[in-house]
Amino acid sequence: MKTTLIYSCLSACLILSSCGNSKSPQQQENIQEFPVLSITPQKTDLFAEYPTTLQGEQTVEIRSKVDGYIEQVYVSEGTMVSKGQPLFKIDANSFQQEMNNKNAAVLAAVANLETASIQTERTNVLVEKKIVNSFELTSAKNVEQVKKAELNQARADLSAAKSKLAYTNIVSPINGVVGSLPYKIGSLVSSTSETALTTIANTKQIYAYFSLSQQQLGAFLNQYDGQKVNEKFKHMPQVSLMMQDGEMYTTKGKIETLSGVLNASTGAANFKAVFPNPAAKLWSGASAIIRIPTQLSDAIMVPKSTTFELQGKYFVFKVDQKNIVHHTAIDIMEAVTDKDYVVTKGLAAGDQIVTGGLGNLKDGMKIKPNPSTSK
């Protein structure tokens, strides 16, 4: 009985020992390996991007001041024009006739005034000879004053008629580029038409307008030296322009002004950057992206591929000292590089984050870090 009891105890111990040894290798096999990155602050050049609307240095809508049919269109869309160059010709027949009538009215008024003046002189002689009383002279002078007034009115009407006739020849008020031409020959236009005949844009310089919120404004301006805004503009770097097709405009621009009043509806501050446009490659009315560079000496950066977005916030999987991952919220700067985000909150130097296989991770999961991808 004693021997049997000893063998039973030994067997039980072997079974327990065997069971304990079999779990350890299985647990080790279940710990998956993931690539990780150790966070190291570094010096980097970044840029902030803001949508912008481009406008020419001067943009003028061309409208007809008289009603009539378009007789001639002298320009094409996109052509360069000079100040005073003809753009449109409005049918002038009715305006020419009106001017002729007003001119005839002036001639008649001149003749009437001369007659009244002669009558005044004759009456004055008769009064001196006491042939008629002074009342007749007063009446003659009054008639002469009326004829003078009628002449002045006739001349004013003639001037207005000449102006209307002149308005049938529409010329460019500035040097610039012709915009779209919605009206063709034969179209009826008027001074009250909602659509302009065209626009002329002086695009030797292009203004790029962009906005920052009230919260962004302080952080943006605090990057640069100077007590006043005008002083800070002097220390701001040159900015770049990216067109909608992704092409970068070759000439750099400069931020020059900031509106002194926040937009009442959006609470945003409006900036204006100026870009030279000697080759007329930029168009007034176009949309683009303005890029403002900045340099950080100790930036905490993470590849965009290591982040995931949830309910408008960005997260990474951070690895703790026990190799357990935790999904960690991070705040990022608006300024970015092509591949990385700059983290302002949520990570510190020395932290490790998972860089691959994020879809296979769960919060609280234990992993085997592979630091081969560390920078």
Short mmCIF file of C-alpha atoms in Angstrom, two decimals:
data_model
loop_
_atom_site.label_atom_id
_atom_site.label_comp_id
_atom_site.label_asym_id
_atom_site.label_seq_id
_atom_site.Cartn_x
_atom_site.Cartn_y
_atom_site.Cartn_z
CA MET A 1 0.00 0.00 0.00
CA LYS A 2 2.83 2.35 0.84
CA THR A 3 4.63 1.64 -2.43
CA THR A 4 1.42 2.15 -4.40
CA LEU A 5 0.78 5.49 -2.70
CA ILE A 6 4.32 6.70 -3.56
CA TYR A 7 3.87 5.77 -7.23
CA SER A 8 0.52 7.56 -7.32
CA CYS A 9 2.04 10.73 -5.93
CA LEU A 10 4.92 10.64 -8.38
CA SER A 11 2.53 10.13 -11.30
CA ALA A 12 0.41 13.07 -10.22
CA CYS A 13 3.47 15.29 -9.94
CA LEU A 14 4.65 14.23 -13.41
CA ILE A 15 1.23 14.95 -14.87
CA LEU A 16 1.09 18.38 -13.24
CA SER A 17 4.63 19.12 -14.31
CA SER A 18 3.83 18.03 -17.85
CA CYS A 19 0.70 20.20 -17.95
CA GLY A 20 2.60 23.22 -16.63
CA ASN A 21 5.40 22.87 -19.18
CA SER A 22 2.97 22.47 -22.09
CA LYS A 23 1.24 25.88 -21.42
CA SER A 24 4.40 28.03 -21.48
CA PRO A 25 5.48 27.27 -25.08
CA GLN A 26 1.85 27.70 -26.24
CA GLN A 27 1.59 31.10 -24.56
CA GLN A 28 4.89 32.15 -26.10
CA GLU A 29 3.65 31.15 -29.57
CA ASN A 30 0.51 33.29 -29.12
CA ILE A 31 2.56 36.48 -28.52
CA GLN A 32 2.81 37.97 -32.00
CA GLU A 33 5.69 40.06 -33.20
CA PHE A 34 5.02 43.61 -34.43
CA PRO A 35 7.37 46.30 -35.78
CA VAL A 36 7.78 49.25 -33.45
CA LEU A 37 9.27 52.72 -33.63
CA SER A 38 11.05 54.49 -30.79
CA ILE A 39 10.16 58.18 -30.67
CA THR A 40 13.15 60.51 -31.01
CA PRO A 41 12.71 64.30 -31.21
CA GLN A 42 14.34 65.74 -34.31
CA LYS A 43 14.85 68.94 -36.24
CA THR A 44 12.53 69.20 -39.21
CA ASP A 45 11.12 71.57 -41.79
CA LEU A 46 7.33 71.57 -42.06
CA PHE A 47 4.63 73.45 -43.87
CA ALA A 48 1.08 74.41 -42.98
CA GLU A 49 -1.51 74.29 -45.75
CA TYR A 50 -4.55 76.56 -46.10
CA PRO A 51 -7.08 76.81 -48.92
CA THR A 52 -6.87 80.11 -50.73
CA THR A 53 -8.72 82.11 -53.37
CA LEU A 54 -6.71 84.01 -55.95
CA GLN A 55 -7.58 87.50 -57.12
CA GLY A 56 -5.88 89.84 -59.53
CA GLU A 57 -4.29 93.05 -58.35
CA GLN A 58 -7.27 94.85 -59.88
CA THR A 59 -10.44 93.27 -61.27
CA VAL A 60 -13.05 95.37 -63.05
CA GLU A 61 -16.47 94.30 -64.29
CA ILE A 62 -17.29 95.68 -67.71
CA ARG A 63 -20.95 96.69 -68.07
CA SER A 64 -22.93 98.60 -70.66
CA LYS A 65 -24.20 102.02 -69.59
CA VAL A 66 -26.79 102.10 -72.39
CA ASP A 67 -29.38 99.69 -73.75
CA GLY A 68 -28.79 98.21 -77.18
CA TYR A 69 -27.60 95.34 -79.32
CA ILE A 70 -23.94 94.29 -79.44
CA GLU A 71 -22.64 95.18 -82.89
CA GLN A 72 -19.01 94.16 -82.50
CA VAL A 73 -16.85 92.17 -80.06
CA TYR A 74 -13.22 93.17 -80.52
CA VAL A 75 -11.50 90.81 -78.05
CA SER A 76 -11.33 87.13 -77.13
CA GLU A 77 -11.34 85.44 -73.75
CA GLY A 78 -7.94 85.36 -72.10
CA THR A 79 -6.35 88.04 -74.27
CA MET A 80 -4.25 90.86 -72.85
CA VAL A 81 -5.67 94.34 -73.37
CA SER A 82 -4.38 97.84 -72.69
CA LYS A 83 -6.14 100.74 -71.03
CA GLY A 84 -8.40 102.44 -73.61
CA GLN A 85 -8.43 99.47 -76.01
CA PRO A 86 -11.88 98.85 -77.61
CA LEU A 87 -13.79 95.86 -76.24
CA PHE A 88 -17.39 96.11 -77.55
CA LYS A 89 -19.44 98.21 -79.94
CA ILE A 90 -23.15 98.80 -79.20
CA ASP A 91 -25.51 99.72 -82.06
CA ALA A 92 -25.37 103.52 -82.06
CA ASN A 93 -28.01 104.56 -84.62
CA SER A 94 -30.66 105.67 -82.13
CA PHE A 95 -28.06 107.47 -80.00
CA GLN A 96 -26.65 109.26 -83.06
CA GLN A 97 -30.14 110.44 -84.00
CA GLU A 98 -30.77 111.62 -80.48
CA MET A 99 -27.54 113.58 -80.47
CA ASN A 100 -28.46 115.20 -83.80
CA ASN A 101 -31.83 116.24 -82.37
CA LYS A 102 -30.22 117.69 -79.26
CA ASN A 103 -27.70 119.54 -81.38
CA ALA A 104 -30.53 121.07 -83.43
CA ALA A 105 -32.25 122.09 -80.20
CA VAL A 106 -29.08 123.90 -79.12
CA LEU A 107 -28.93 125.79 -82.43
CA ALA A 108 -32.59 126.80 -82.04
CA ALA A 109 -31.98 127.91 -78.45
CA VAL A 110 -29.01 130.02 -79.57
CA ALA A 111 -31.18 131.71 -82.20
CA ASN A 112 -33.97 132.34 -79.71
CA LEU A 113 -31.52 133.87 -77.26
CA GLU A 114 -30.12 136.17 -79.92
CA THR A 115 -33.64 137.31 -80.82
CA ALA A 116 -34.43 137.95 -77.16
CA SER A 117 -31.20 139.88 -76.72
CA ILE A 118 -32.00 142.09 -79.74
CA GLN A 119 -35.47 142.70 -78.37
CA THR A 120 -34.00 143.72 -75.01
CA GLU A 121 -31.65 146.21 -76.68
CA ARG A 122 -34.46 147.72 -78.77
CA THR A 123 -36.74 148.03 -75.75
CA ASN A 124 -33.96 149.69 -73.78
CA VAL A 125 -33.59 152.37 -76.50
CA LEU A 126 -37.32 152.99 -76.50
CA VAL A 127 -37.35 153.35 -72.73
CA GLU A 128 -34.51 155.88 -72.90
CA LYS A 129 -36.56 157.87 -75.42
CA LYS A 130 -39.56 157.47 -73.14
CA ILE A 131 -41.54 155.91 -75.93
CA VAL A 132 -42.37 152.87 -73.72
CA ASN A 133 -42.29 152.49 -69.99
CA SER A 134 -39.76 150.51 -67.99
CA PHE A 135 -42.15 147.59 -67.56
CA GLU A 136 -41.60 146.66 -71.21
CA LEU A 137 -37.85 146.58 -70.64
CA THR A 138 -38.21 144.35 -67.59
CA SER A 139 -40.39 141.94 -69.57
CA ALA A 140 -37.83 141.84 -72.41
CA LYS A 141 -35.01 141.10 -69.97
CA ASN A 142 -37.02 138.30 -68.38
CA VAL A 143 -37.64 136.75 -71.77
CA GLU A 144 -33.90 136.95 -72.48
CA GLN A 145 -33.13 135.15 -69.15
CA VAL A 146 -35.61 132.41 -70.05
CA LYS A 147 -33.93 131.93 -73.43
CA LYS A 148 -30.53 131.71 -71.72
CA ALA A 149 -31.90 129.01 -69.43
CA GLU A 150 -33.35 127.14 -72.39
CA LEU A 151 -29.96 127.29 -74.12
CA ASN A 152 -28.20 125.93 -71.04
CA GLN A 153 -30.75 123.11 -70.83
CA ALA A 154 -30.34 122.34 -74.52
CA ARG A 155 -26.57 122.20 -74.14
CA ALA A 156 -26.90 119.89 -71.13
CA ASP A 157 -29.21 117.61 -73.12
CA LEU A 158 -26.69 117.60 -75.98
CA SER A 159 -23.88 116.69 -73.58
CA ALA A 160 -25.94 113.79 -72.22
CA ALA A 161 -26.69 112.61 -75.75
CA LYS A 162 -22.99 112.74 -76.64
CA SER A 163 -22.17 110.71 -73.53
CA LYS A 164 -24.72 108.06 -74.47
CA LEU A 165 -23.26 107.91 -77.96
CA ALA A 166 -19.78 107.59 -76.50
CA TYR A 167 -20.95 104.75 -74.23
CA THR A 168 -21.70 102.66 -77.32
CA ASN A 169 -17.92 102.28 -77.68
CA ILE A 170 -16.86 100.24 -74.64
CA VAL A 171 -13.13 100.33 -73.89
CA SER A 172 -10.94 98.75 -71.23
CA PRO A 173 -10.44 100.96 -68.15
CA ILE A 174 -7.21 99.16 -67.15
CA ASN A 175 -4.43 96.96 -68.47
CA GLY A 176 -5.29 93.32 -67.90
CA VAL A 177 -6.65 90.00 -69.09
CA VAL A 178 -10.12 89.55 -70.56
CA GLY A 179 -12.40 87.14 -68.69
CA SER A 180 -15.36 85.18 -70.05
CA LEU A 181 -17.58 86.67 -72.77
CA PRO A 182 -21.17 85.58 -72.06
CA TYR A 183 -22.65 87.95 -74.69
CA LYS A 184 -22.11 87.55 -78.43
CA ILE A 185 -22.78 89.76 -81.43
CA GLY A 186 -26.51 90.50 -81.64
CA SER A 187 -27.15 90.09 -77.91
CA LEU A 188 -29.33 92.72 -76.27
CA VAL A 189 -27.67 94.30 -73.26
CA SER A 190 -28.70 97.01 -70.84
CA SER A 191 -27.40 98.98 -67.92
CA THR A 192 -29.46 96.77 -65.58
CA SER A 193 -28.23 93.38 -66.87
CA GLU A 194 -27.26 91.09 -64.00
CA THR A 195 -24.35 89.55 -65.90
CA ALA A 196 -21.40 91.75 -66.85
CA LEU A 197 -20.19 91.88 -70.43
CA THR A 198 -16.83 90.61 -69.18
CA THR A 199 -14.19 91.29 -66.54
CA ILE A 200 -10.72 92.73 -66.95
CA ALA A 201 -8.19 91.52 -64.40
CA ASN A 202 -4.79 93.08 -63.84
CA THR A 203 -2.81 89.97 -62.87
CA LYS A 204 0.76 91.28 -62.80
CA GLN A 205 0.47 90.51 -59.10
CA ILE A 206 -1.88 87.90 -57.66
CA TYR A 207 -3.37 88.20 -54.19
CA ALA A 208 -3.90 84.91 -52.35
CA TYR A 209 -6.45 85.24 -49.53
CA PHE A 210 -6.64 82.67 -46.72
CA SER A 211 -8.18 82.54 -43.24
CA LEU A 212 -7.17 81.41 -39.76
CA SER A 213 -9.55 80.90 -36.88
CA GLN A 214 -9.27 83.05 -33.79
CA GLN A 215 -7.70 80.10 -31.96
CA GLN A 216 -5.14 79.51 -34.72
CA LEU A 217 -4.26 83.18 -35.07
CA GLY A 218 -2.38 83.58 -31.79
CA ALA A 219 -0.30 80.44 -32.21
CA PHE A 220 0.54 81.40 -35.79
CA LEU A 221 1.69 84.94 -34.99
CA ASN A 222 3.63 83.88 -31.88
CA GLN A 223 6.05 81.92 -34.08
CA TYR A 224 7.60 85.13 -35.38
CA ASP A 225 9.61 87.92 -33.78
CA GLY A 226 8.17 91.39 -33.31
CA GLN A 227 5.74 93.17 -31.03
CA LYS A 228 3.39 94.47 -33.71
CA VAL A 229 1.82 92.54 -36.55
CA ASN A 230 3.66 94.60 -39.16
CA GLU A 231 6.95 93.71 -37.49
CA LYS A 232 6.04 90.01 -37.53
CA PHE A 233 5.34 90.16 -41.27
CA LYS A 234 9.00 91.09 -41.81
CA HIS A 235 10.10 87.84 -40.15
CA MET A 236 7.64 85.57 -41.90
CA PRO A 237 9.15 83.23 -44.50
CA GLN A 238 8.28 83.23 -48.17
CA VAL A 239 5.25 81.06 -48.95
CA SER A 240 4.48 78.66 -51.79
CA LEU A 241 1.38 78.05 -53.87
CA MET A 242 0.08 74.66 -54.97
CA MET A 243 -2.49 74.65 -57.75
CA GLN A 244 -5.55 72.38 -57.83
CA ASP A 245 -3.78 69.93 -60.15
CA GLY A 246 -0.99 69.50 -57.59
CA GLU A 247 1.53 71.56 -59.54
CA MET A 248 3.66 73.96 -57.49
CA TYR A 249 3.89 77.55 -58.67
CA THR A 250 7.55 78.28 -59.26
CA THR A 251 7.63 81.82 -57.81
CA LYS A 252 7.39 82.31 -54.07
CA GLY A 253 5.14 84.88 -52.43
CA LYS A 254 5.05 86.94 -49.26
CA ILE A 255 2.36 87.45 -46.61
CA GLU A 256 1.72 91.19 -46.47
CA THR A 257 -1.50 92.05 -44.68
CA LEU A 258 -3.90 90.84 -42.00
CA SER A 259 -7.44 92.16 -41.74
CA GLY A 260 -7.94 94.22 -38.62
CA VAL A 261 -11.44 92.85 -38.04
CA LEU A 262 -12.48 89.22 -37.56
CA ASN A 263 -15.16 87.91 -39.90
CA ALA A 264 -18.45 88.31 -38.04
CA SER A 265 -19.95 85.06 -39.35
CA THR A 266 -16.90 82.77 -39.13
CA GLY A 267 -14.73 84.43 -36.47
CA ALA A 268 -11.75 84.06 -38.80
CA ALA A 269 -8.91 86.46 -39.60
CA ASN A 270 -8.12 87.04 -43.26
CA PHE A 271 -4.54 87.14 -44.55
CA LYS A 272 -3.30 88.30 -47.94
CA ALA A 273 -0.18 86.91 -49.61
CA VAL A 274 1.19 88.50 -52.79
CA PHE A 275 2.68 86.49 -55.65
CA PRO A 276 4.39 88.00 -58.72
CA ASN A 277 2.75 86.77 -61.93
CA PRO A 278 4.91 88.00 -64.84
CA ALA A 279 4.07 85.05 -67.10
CA ALA A 280 0.31 85.28 -66.36
CA LYS A 281 0.17 81.64 -65.21
CA LEU A 282 -2.08 82.47 -62.27
CA TRP A 283 -5.70 83.33 -62.92
CA SER A 284 -7.94 85.62 -60.94
CA GLY A 285 -10.78 83.64 -59.38
CA ALA A 286 -8.85 80.35 -59.21
CA SER A 287 -8.54 78.21 -56.06
CA ALA A 288 -5.25 76.92 -54.69
CA ILE A 289 -3.43 75.80 -51.54
CA ILE A 290 -1.00 78.13 -49.81
CA ARG A 291 1.94 76.50 -48.01
CA ILE A 292 3.63 78.27 -45.11
CA PRO A 293 6.95 76.72 -44.03
CA THR A 294 8.11 76.47 -40.42
CA GLN A 295 11.08 74.82 -38.68
CA LEU A 296 11.01 72.84 -35.41
CA SER A 297 14.12 71.93 -33.47
CA ASP A 298 12.65 69.10 -31.30
CA ALA A 299 9.65 67.77 -33.18
CA ILE A 300 7.99 64.53 -32.13
CA MET A 301 6.99 62.96 -35.43
CA VAL A 302 5.12 59.80 -36.30
CA PRO A 303 4.50 58.33 -39.75
CA LYS A 304 0.94 58.90 -40.97
CA SER A 305 0.67 55.14 -41.57
CA THR A 306 1.03 54.45 -37.84
CA THR A 307 -2.08 56.46 -36.94
CA PHE A 308 -5.78 55.76 -37.21
CA GLU A 309 -8.71 58.13 -36.91
CA LEU A 310 -11.76 57.61 -34.71
CA GLN A 311 -14.56 60.14 -34.27
CA GLY A 312 -12.39 62.97 -35.53
CA LYS A 313 -9.41 62.17 -33.27
CA TYR A 314 -6.09 60.55 -34.11
CA PHE A 315 -4.72 57.50 -32.25
CA VAL A 316 -1.60 55.34 -32.18
CA PHE A 317 -0.82 52.04 -30.45
CA LYS A 318 1.74 52.82 -27.75
CA VAL A 319 3.78 49.98 -26.21
CA ASP A 320 4.38 50.06 -22.44
CA GLN A 321 7.30 48.56 -20.49
CA LYS A 322 5.50 45.19 -20.29
CA ASN A 323 5.07 45.11 -24.08
CA ILE A 324 1.33 45.70 -23.80
CA VAL A 325 -0.20 48.02 -26.40
CA HIS A 326 -2.65 50.80 -25.60
CA HIS A 327 -4.53 52.87 -28.15
CA THR A 328 -3.44 56.40 -27.27
CA ALA A 329 -5.02 59.65 -28.44
CA ILE A 330 -2.63 62.22 -29.91
CA ASP A 331 -2.92 65.87 -30.90
CA ILE A 332 -1.21 66.86 -34.13
CA MET A 333 -0.11 70.15 -35.64
CA GLU A 334 -1.70 71.53 -38.77
CA ALA A 335 1.79 71.71 -40.23
CA VAL A 336 2.74 68.37 -41.77
CA THR A 337 5.29 66.72 -44.01
CA ASP A 338 4.37 64.45 -46.88
CA LYS A 339 4.70 61.32 -44.72
CA ASP A 340 4.59 62.37 -41.07
CA TYR A 341 2.45 64.08 -38.46
CA VAL A 342 3.93 66.32 -35.76
CA VAL A 343 2.55 65.30 -32.37
CA THR A 344 1.93 68.04 -29.81
CA LYS A 345 0.30 65.90 -27.12
CA GLY A 346 0.05 62.20 -26.26
CA LEU A 347 3.62 61.03 -26.95
CA ALA A 348 7.04 61.82 -25.50
CA ALA A 349 10.65 61.06 -26.34
CA GLY A 350 11.46 57.39 -25.74
CA ASP A 351 7.89 56.12 -26.25
CA GLN A 352 7.42 53.18 -28.61
CA ILE A 353 4.56 52.87 -31.08
CA VAL A 354 3.53 50.02 -33.36
CA THR A 355 4.19 50.78 -37.03
CA GLY A 356 2.59 47.84 -38.81
CA GLY A 357 -0.27 45.35 -38.57
CA LEU A 358 -2.52 47.80 -36.77
CA GLY A 359 -5.61 45.92 -37.91
CA ASN A 360 -4.52 42.89 -35.87
CA LEU A 361 -4.04 44.81 -32.63
CA LYS A 362 -6.38 45.24 -29.70
CA ASP A 363 -6.14 47.51 -26.71
CA GLY A 364 -4.38 45.68 -23.85
CA MET A 365 -2.84 43.06 -26.13
CA LYS A 366 0.69 41.83 -25.36
CA ILE A 367 3.14 41.80 -28.27
CA LYS A 368 6.73 41.01 -29.08
CA PRO A 369 8.30 44.31 -30.25
CA ASN A 370 10.59 44.29 -33.27
CA PRO A 371 12.53 47.56 -33.24
CA SER A 372 14.00 47.03 -36.67
CA THR A 373 12.00 49.96 -38.09
CA SER A 374 13.17 52.49 -35.53
CA LYS A 375 14.51 55.77 -36.95
#
